[in-house]
């Protein structure tokens, strides 16, 4: 195939013939090669010119073409040749080949069916349409025999075979044929057995473990509608699939997304067809079927009515989903569907009216109450879609509104819901032509008229400053007006309050001063109405309530906000939930999955069964408390019937007495069972109430989030902090069911992101300074008292938020002058005053608060505070560093235990590099701070014990990290700090046994020693010089998996001694100077690596310890570590190179000799391995 694609085979006909012959031979050679040669032949045949096929290939392929009906491969080859070379394979030539001028005829149908079955089973794993099937479909259309092929071969033969691969091939043939067929052929195919068989497949494969062909068929239809330009064909396919019904309900989903490709003409006709089918359901035009189970369970009563109701249910949802789909649509189409849904949800036609198009077509079967209710539910779902619908149209006004991200309005700025209210008013005024399903009472009609009048008055208001409030009231009034049709009794009270509130909100009377007993303002009334609406299970109401509340937020009062916070108060409804709590405390298992009992949620049946079993077990536990009462009653019944025989009487009861006793016992047990069931029902009821209450609180949190996002600068934000903290604290201590976790996560998200991390905050806190400072103190104290760090974190974060507010506000009073800065710092950094500005913050008062918290954190063992809290404090408010840094310095040694001391070092290490701290102190204070810090760290290192405890290691590590920064600061800034004590403490620290075993501590230690002119000693490398006798020995093959003798630990020491390295130095030479000591000898101080030089500016090299090499402790180090140590040579090592040159050269020579031996051995091995290969 590669040769053919390169173009070489076309030029060389002889090579082309040989290639074809080779492919024909390979086709019969191996089973795994049988498909590949055939496909290659087809690919070559589809690309060669007609002249080459006629002159060169036809002769050699004639045998394969003649036997076309013997295998699918040969038939495929013939079909490709017919389509590619119609001038060569004419009907006469075909008749000569296999005795028939056409492929698709009645004589060949049985053989074609067998070949298609074989091809379908061979393509089973690939899950695609066999190529021979698609080519046969095209050839049948070319020969004008498609109807014969489809009816005789596909519908009468292939579909009847109960085989999965064959059935799926038929479905794929149907999907692939859609773009190729004419309009009549499409209608014929979409009403045939293949469609019906496909519908049965869709209905019977609802289980998750079944193979579903529906997504693949949807892809076929989607591709056809996308590529088809004929609206009639598009409409025919949509109607064909919409009329494939299972007992009246169409098989395709009502939200089928393929509708997005319909052209406007086809879409309009499809909507008209749907509306007509809703009014006059034509079940005869539907390709209806029933499954075997449905046939067994169906009753002969009202089958047609049942199918009609199912079809109408699907159609009304289909109409609503068209508005939700991304298909291009106009405002007239959207309004037409909305009017249709609203009319048939709440009205019926009495007489035709020209001004009301919905009355022109009467239903063939009147809609029952269930149909009206169903249409009403879908209509309110449609309202939700309209509320979030982007502006439609191509006008400039529509484009401008889309850029502003305005939803729920038409191109001229009118609300969709307002247009529907106008339409509803028109229907109510046409009592001669239409009648309401639930007629309004006189009171309801008056409320309706008042609502419309209020909306008109709002629209006439010219005050642009109140545009948000006007829009909010208008939207809420229209929503309540529409809900009069659905729930008139529940809506009337809310609508009446809303109308009164509207009049008060926009009245021009002067405002009266509010007192404690005064009537609530309009904002409080609106908040109460919104809370009442949120209690209803409607997504539309929930979103409109959020939208309305967001528009009236600027007018919210403290009393209005308190109404919202009272809902979230976990202690306010404790009395209401006390029964629930008491009932559930002894049966905590019931709380494991309460959402299974909620009507709005769906859970697995296994979970529900598990909860029922747990409830039963709980009932048994409850029954234990009343067993004594029940037992006494049972004893009384038995004694009354003389069933408890004693020693005095041995007489048996007669039959009548036994029957009476049985009746009494059964009555007693029945009564006991009723009591148990009543208790169980009561627990379930209270549990459902608790779930609904929690769900209501989750919805109310939306209002809090809206207020924080819309009004972050409102002083009322401070009133939200404690209620949210109480909710978080209560949820942390309560059960961990899913709904409780969701409630906690949402509350924490709002508190963290919408409140504490808000970029905008209140700028007018002059009158609240005292209260805010007291609030900070209260929050920090609560954080200190908590035992749970996660809860304490939220309290601490709230205090930091208040600090941000106080620091960001400029007080009207004359502030305390900041600490004077040195002249150098003031001249170099002009913005220093801005960095150290305190705003309205009382630094001294706040310092006392946080100093107590920091002291508790570092002195109390089990504190809920964490280092991250104070790191956040210091990083966000560097002005707090100077007052609190002394506490950190003292806690390095005064901490409660090692962990607190380590945390003090960590915090101090993060605080000292802060630029603001350096700006807030003088040079003398800075130098004293560094000196005191070094002194505290030195004292801490002096008392360091054994490194057996993890906390001790962590403390020393933090000490060394801090000391590294301090010494670096002393060196770089050239501070006058005495380091003698530090030097002694570090030298003594290295005497500890555990410090060298920890790689981290060792690295930190030598990083610190570097600032004291010490260098980490290099570890001697003791390489063994190979003996001359060993080089002469013959090469022996090493056994794999065995350690060489020279690498064993017992022989390693011998090799070191053979190299002449002395293990121990003599006593009289121990105190000699380093220059006078011979190689391999060290003093005890040198063995520890702690002999300082002459204290000159240049760094001194510590002599290497030969004893360490002798003991074998460092000789076992791996190659990577030794390589790193070689690369870490310091510049100061040059002065001491002379002492180590002989040993280094010797080691280098030993290593080079050993390496040369290894290379020679490897070469000999390669020669030995190559020898047998060369002989072969």
mmCIF file of N, CA, C and O in Angstrom, residues 143-198:
data_model
loop_
_atom_site.group_PDB
_atom_site.id
_atom_site.type_symbol
_atom_site.label_atom_id
_atom_site.label_comp_id
_atom_site.label_asym_id
_atom_site.label_seq_id
_atom_site.Cartn_x
_atom_site.Cartn_y
_atom_site.Cartn_z
ATOM 1 N N UNK A 143 -28.983 1.476 -8.462
ATOM 2 C CA UNK A 143 -29.750 0.567 -9.323
ATOM 3 C C UNK A 143 -31.264 0.761 -9.208
ATOM 4 O O UNK A 143 -32.021 0.093 -9.903
ATOM 5 N N UNK A 144 -31.700 1.679 -8.305
ATOM 6 C CA UNK A 144 -33.123 1.924 -8.132
ATOM 7 C C UNK A 144 -33.855 0.806 -7.434
ATOM 8 O O UNK A 144 -35.065 0.650 -7.606
ATOM 9 N N UNK A 145 -33.138 0.043 -6.627
ATOM 10 C CA UNK A 145 -33.734 -1.098 -5.937
ATOM 11 C C UNK A 145 -33.642 -0.942 -4.425
ATOM 12 O O UNK A 145 -33.538 -1.928 -3.689
ATOM 13 N N UNK A 146 -33.674 0.309 -3.918
ATOM 14 C CA UNK A 146 -33.524 0.508 -2.478
ATOM 15 C C UNK A 146 -34.712 -0.060 -1.713
ATOM 16 O O UNK A 146 -34.536 -0.677 -0.666
ATOM 17 N N UNK A 147 -35.951 0.186 -2.222
ATOM 18 C CA UNK A 147 -37.121 -0.330 -1.512
ATOM 19 C C UNK A 147 -37.049 -1.844 -1.411
ATOM 20 O O UNK A 147 -37.382 -2.414 -0.350
ATOM 21 N N UNK A 148 -36.646 -2.516 -2.512
ATOM 22 C CA UNK A 148 -36.519 -3.980 -2.486
ATOM 23 C C UNK A 148 -35.473 -4.405 -1.457
ATOM 24 O O UNK A 148 -35.690 -5.319 -0.655
ATOM 25 N N UNK A 149 -34.331 -3.746 -1.489
ATOM 26 C CA UNK A 149 -33.258 -4.096 -0.551
ATOM 27 C C UNK A 149 -33.697 -3.873 0.890
ATOM 28 O O UNK A 149 -33.460 -4.706 1.765
ATOM 29 N N UNK A 150 -34.356 -2.741 1.159
ATOM 30 C CA UNK A 150 -34.695 -2.404 2.551
ATOM 31 C C UNK A 150 -35.790 -3.315 3.089
ATOM 32 O O UNK A 150 -35.684 -3.819 4.214
ATOM 33 N N UNK A 151 -36.817 -3.523 2.301
ATOM 34 C CA UNK A 151 -37.940 -4.308 2.804
ATOM 35 C C UNK A 151 -37.615 -5.799 2.847
ATOM 36 O O UNK A 151 -37.906 -6.474 3.844
ATOM 37 N N UNK A 152 -37.049 -6.325 1.760
ATOM 38 C CA UNK A 152 -36.825 -7.757 1.688
ATOM 39 C C UNK A 152 -35.592 -8.195 2.464
ATOM 40 O O UNK A 152 -35.622 -9.184 3.199
ATOM 41 N N UNK A 153 -34.498 -7.472 2.298
ATOM 42 C CA UNK A 153 -33.248 -7.905 2.937
ATOM 43 C C UNK A 153 -33.165 -7.448 4.384
ATOM 44 O O UNK A 153 -32.848 -8.232 5.282
ATOM 45 N N UNK A 154 -33.460 -6.158 4.626
ATOM 46 C CA UNK A 154 -33.240 -5.610 5.972
ATOM 47 C C UNK A 154 -34.419 -5.913 6.893
ATOM 48 O O UNK A 154 -34.252 -6.519 7.962
ATOM 49 N N UNK A 155 -35.619 -5.503 6.512
ATOM 50 C CA UNK A 155 -36.759 -5.622 7.418
ATOM 51 C C UNK A 155 -37.289 -7.043 7.526
ATOM 52 O O UNK A 155 -37.669 -7.472 8.623
ATOM 53 N N UNK A 156 -37.314 -7.782 6.417
ATOM 54 C CA UNK A 156 -37.894 -9.131 6.459
ATOM 55 C C UNK A 156 -36.901 -10.199 6.876
ATOM 56 O O UNK A 156 -37.310 -11.298 7.265
ATOM 57 N N UNK A 157 -35.615 -9.926 6.770
ATOM 58 C CA UNK A 157 -34.623 -10.959 7.073
ATOM 59 C C UNK A 157 -33.697 -10.562 8.221
ATOM 60 O O UNK A 157 -33.631 -11.231 9.247
ATOM 61 N N UNK A 158 -32.970 -9.471 8.049
ATOM 62 C CA UNK A 158 -31.934 -9.127 9.027
ATOM 63 C C UNK A 158 -32.519 -8.746 10.382
ATOM 64 O O UNK A 158 -32.002 -9.163 11.431
ATOM 65 N N UNK A 159 -33.580 -7.949 10.397
ATOM 66 C CA UNK A 159 -34.141 -7.503 11.674
ATOM 67 C C UNK A 159 -34.734 -8.653 12.458
ATOM 68 O O UNK A 159 -34.697 -8.669 13.697
ATOM 69 N N UNK A 160 -35.264 -9.645 11.756
ATOM 70 C CA UNK A 160 -35.896 -10.765 12.434
ATOM 71 C C UNK A 160 -34.894 -11.660 13.147
ATOM 72 O O UNK A 160 -35.269 -12.422 14.040
ATOM 73 N N UNK A 161 -33.652 -11.601 12.727
ATOM 74 C CA UNK A 161 -32.641 -12.432 13.402
ATOM 75 C C UNK A 161 -32.316 -11.824 14.762
ATOM 76 O O UNK A 161 -31.922 -10.662 14.869
ATOM 77 N N UNK A 162 -32.450 -12.602 15.788
ATOM 78 C CA UNK A 162 -32.223 -12.121 17.156
ATOM 79 C C UNK A 162 -30.738 -12.201 17.481
ATOM 80 O O UNK A 162 -30.282 -13.065 18.223
ATOM 81 N N UNK A 163 -29.999 -11.304 16.866
ATOM 82 C CA UNK A 163 -28.554 -11.234 17.065
ATOM 83 C C UNK A 163 -28.175 -9.776 17.271
ATOM 84 O O UNK A 163 -28.576 -8.902 16.479
ATOM 85 N N UNK A 164 -27.395 -9.518 18.317
ATOM 86 C CA UNK A 164 -27.009 -8.150 18.618
ATOM 87 C C UNK A 164 -26.233 -7.479 17.508
ATOM 88 O O UNK A 164 -26.607 -6.381 17.054
ATOM 89 N N UNK A 165 -25.136 -8.075 16.994
ATOM 90 C CA UNK A 165 -24.374 -7.414 15.923
ATOM 91 C C UNK A 165 -25.208 -7.137 14.680
ATOM 92 O O UNK A 165 -25.065 -6.082 14.056
ATOM 93 N N UNK A 166 -26.118 -8.067 14.315
ATOM 94 C CA UNK A 166 -26.942 -7.852 13.125
ATOM 95 C C UNK A 166 -27.940 -6.722 13.372
ATOM 96 O O UNK A 166 -28.180 -5.875 12.494
ATOM 97 N N UNK A 167 -28.531 -6.665 14.562
ATOM 98 C CA UNK A 167 -29.468 -5.587 14.872
ATOM 99 C C UNK A 167 -28.770 -4.234 14.856
ATOM 100 O O UNK A 167 -29.297 -3.254 14.286
ATOM 101 N N UNK A 168 -27.591 -4.167 15.453
ATOM 102 C CA UNK A 168 -26.864 -2.901 15.461
ATOM 103 C C UNK A 168 -26.451 -2.497 14.053
ATOM 104 O O UNK A 168 -26.406 -1.300 13.729
ATOM 105 N N UNK A 169 -26.160 -3.469 13.183
ATOM 106 C CA UNK A 169 -25.849 -3.142 11.794
ATOM 107 C C UNK A 169 -27.074 -2.535 11.104
ATOM 108 O O UNK A 169 -26.944 -1.588 10.314
ATOM 109 N N UNK A 170 -28.258 -3.050 11.399
ATOM 110 C CA UNK A 170 -29.483 -2.486 10.822
ATOM 111 C C UNK A 170 -29.692 -1.049 11.296
ATOM 112 O O UNK A 170 -30.069 -0.173 10.498
ATOM 113 N N UNK A 171 -29.447 -0.786 12.584
ATOM 114 C CA UNK A 171 -29.588 0.581 13.080
ATOM 115 C C UNK A 171 -28.572 1.505 12.401
ATOM 116 O O UNK A 171 -28.907 2.652 12.048
ATOM 117 N N UNK A 172 -27.361 1.019 12.210
ATOM 118 C CA UNK A 172 -26.334 1.843 11.559
ATOM 119 C C UNK A 172 -26.663 2.054 10.084
ATOM 120 O O UNK A 172 -26.364 3.123 9.533
ATOM 121 N N UNK A 173 -27.258 1.063 9.452
ATOM 122 C CA UNK A 173 -27.713 1.256 8.075
ATOM 123 C C UNK A 173 -28.779 2.348 8.011
ATOM 124 O O UNK A 173 -28.778 3.180 7.099
ATOM 125 N N UNK A 174 -29.681 2.351 8.997
ATOM 126 C CA UNK A 174 -30.720 3.377 9.035
ATOM 127 C C UNK A 174 -30.113 4.762 9.207
ATOM 128 O O UNK A 174 -30.463 5.714 8.489
ATOM 129 N N UNK A 175 -29.186 4.911 10.175
ATOM 130 C CA UNK A 175 -28.566 6.215 10.389
ATOM 131 C C UNK A 175 -27.730 6.673 9.211
ATOM 132 O O UNK A 175 -27.729 7.858 8.860
ATOM 133 N N UNK A 176 -27.013 5.738 8.562
ATOM 134 C CA UNK A 176 -26.168 6.107 7.423
ATOM 135 C C UNK A 176 -26.983 6.425 6.188
ATOM 136 O O UNK A 176 -26.518 7.163 5.306
ATOM 137 N N UNK A 177 -28.193 5.873 6.082
ATOM 138 C CA UNK A 177 -29.017 6.081 4.890
ATOM 139 C C UNK A 177 -29.721 7.426 4.895
ATOM 140 O O UNK A 177 -30.193 7.875 3.830
ATOM 141 N N UNK A 178 -29.835 8.093 6.047
ATOM 142 C CA UNK A 178 -30.609 9.334 6.116
ATOM 143 C C UNK A 178 -30.148 10.392 5.116
ATOM 144 O O UNK A 178 -30.981 11.000 4.419
ATOM 145 N N UNK A 179 -28.839 10.657 4.953
ATOM 146 C CA UNK A 179 -28.436 11.699 3.981
ATOM 147 C C UNK A 179 -28.613 11.279 2.523
ATOM 148 O O UNK A 179 -28.560 12.138 1.634
ATOM 149 N N UNK A 180 -28.798 9.977 2.257
ATOM 150 C CA UNK A 180 -28.816 9.477 0.878
ATOM 151 C C UNK A 180 -30.216 9.352 0.308
ATOM 152 O O UNK A 180 -30.369 9.186 -0.910
ATOM 153 N N UNK A 181 -31.244 9.413 1.148
ATOM 154 C CA UNK A 181 -32.598 9.077 0.714
ATOM 155 C C UNK A 181 -33.385 10.321 0.314
ATOM 156 O O UNK A 181 -33.099 11.439 0.756
ATOM 157 N N UNK A 182 -34.389 10.072 -0.502
ATOM 158 C CA UNK A 182 -35.332 11.124 -0.868
ATOM 159 C C UNK A 182 -36.374 11.275 0.239
ATOM 160 O O UNK A 182 -36.388 10.526 1.217
ATOM 161 N N UNK A 183 -37.285 12.242 0.048
ATOM 162 C CA UNK A 183 -38.281 12.507 1.080
ATOM 163 C C UNK A 183 -39.214 11.315 1.274
ATOM 164 O O UNK A 183 -39.503 10.907 2.407
ATOM 165 N N UNK A 184 -39.676 10.715 0.178
ATOM 166 C CA UNK A 184 -40.559 9.551 0.289
ATOM 167 C C UNK A 184 -39.835 8.361 0.900
ATOM 168 O O UNK A 184 -40.419 7.610 1.690
ATOM 169 N N UNK A 185 -38.589 8.163 0.491
ATOM 170 C CA UNK A 185 -37.824 7.049 1.059
ATOM 171 C C UNK A 185 -37.587 7.260 2.554
ATOM 172 O O UNK A 185 -37.605 6.293 3.336
ATOM 173 N N UNK A 186 -37.359 8.510 2.991
ATOM 174 C CA UNK A 186 -37.190 8.787 4.417
ATOM 175 C C UNK A 186 -38.443 8.414 5.195
ATOM 176 O O UNK A 186 -38.373 7.770 6.253
ATOM 177 N N UNK A 187 -39.604 8.815 4.695
ATOM 178 C CA UNK A 187 -40.841 8.487 5.390
ATOM 179 C C UNK A 187 -41.078 6.987 5.443
ATOM 180 O O UNK A 187 -41.579 6.464 6.445
ATOM 181 N N UNK A 188 -40.721 6.288 4.352
ATOM 182 C CA UNK A 188 -40.889 4.837 4.334
ATOM 183 C C UNK A 188 -39.973 4.160 5.361
ATOM 184 O O UNK A 188 -40.395 3.243 6.076
ATOM 185 N N UNK A 189 -38.742 4.602 5.424
ATOM 186 C CA UNK A 189 -37.778 3.982 6.349
ATOM 187 C C UNK A 189 -38.157 4.274 7.806
ATOM 188 O O UNK A 189 -38.083 3.392 8.670
ATOM 189 N N UNK A 190 -38.598 5.520 8.078
ATOM 190 C CA UNK A 190 -38.887 5.918 9.460
ATOM 191 C C UNK A 190 -40.179 5.319 9.985
ATOM 192 O O UNK A 190 -40.502 5.510 11.170
ATOM 193 N N UNK A 191 -40.957 4.629 9.156
ATOM 194 C CA UNK A 191 -42.161 3.940 9.604
ATOM 195 C C UNK A 191 -42.027 2.429 9.519
ATOM 196 O O UNK A 191 -43.019 1.712 9.661
ATOM 197 N N UNK A 192 -40.829 1.938 9.327
ATOM 198 C CA UNK A 192 -40.628 0.511 9.124
ATOM 199 C C UNK A 192 -40.280 -0.237 10.390
ATOM 200 O O UNK A 192 -40.277 0.310 11.504
ATOM 201 N N UNK A 193 -39.967 -1.503 10.178
ATOM 202 C CA UNK A 193 -39.682 -2.389 11.315
ATOM 203 C C UNK A 193 -38.360 -2.063 11.988
ATOM 204 O O UNK A 193 -38.190 -2.333 13.174
ATOM 205 N N UNK A 194 -37.429 -1.515 11.221
ATOM 206 C CA UNK A 194 -36.140 -1.176 11.842
ATOM 207 C C UNK A 194 -36.334 -0.111 12.911
ATOM 208 O O UNK A 194 -35.765 -0.196 14.007
ATOM 209 N N UNK A 195 -37.151 0.891 12.623
ATOM 210 C CA UNK A 195 -37.421 1.931 13.619
ATOM 211 C C UNK A 195 -38.121 1.356 14.843
ATOM 212 O O UNK A 195 -37.770 1.682 15.990
ATOM 213 N N UNK A 196 -39.085 0.502 14.616
ATOM 214 C CA UNK A 196 -39.792 -0.097 15.740
ATOM 215 C C UNK A 196 -38.852 -0.960 16.569
ATOM 216 O O UNK A 196 -38.890 -0.933 17.808
ATOM 217 N N UNK A 197 -38.011 -1.729 15.897
ATOM 218 C CA UNK A 197 -37.040 -2.561 16.605
ATOM 219 C C UNK A 197 -36.057 -1.681 17.392
ATOM 220 O O UNK A 197 -35.663 -2.023 18.524
ATOM 221 N N UNK A 198 -35.681 -0.546 16.811
ATOM 222 C CA UNK A 198 -34.788 0.380 17.520
ATOM 223 C C UNK A 198 -35.475 0.946 18.769
ATOM 224 O O UNK A 198 -34.858 1.086 19.832
#
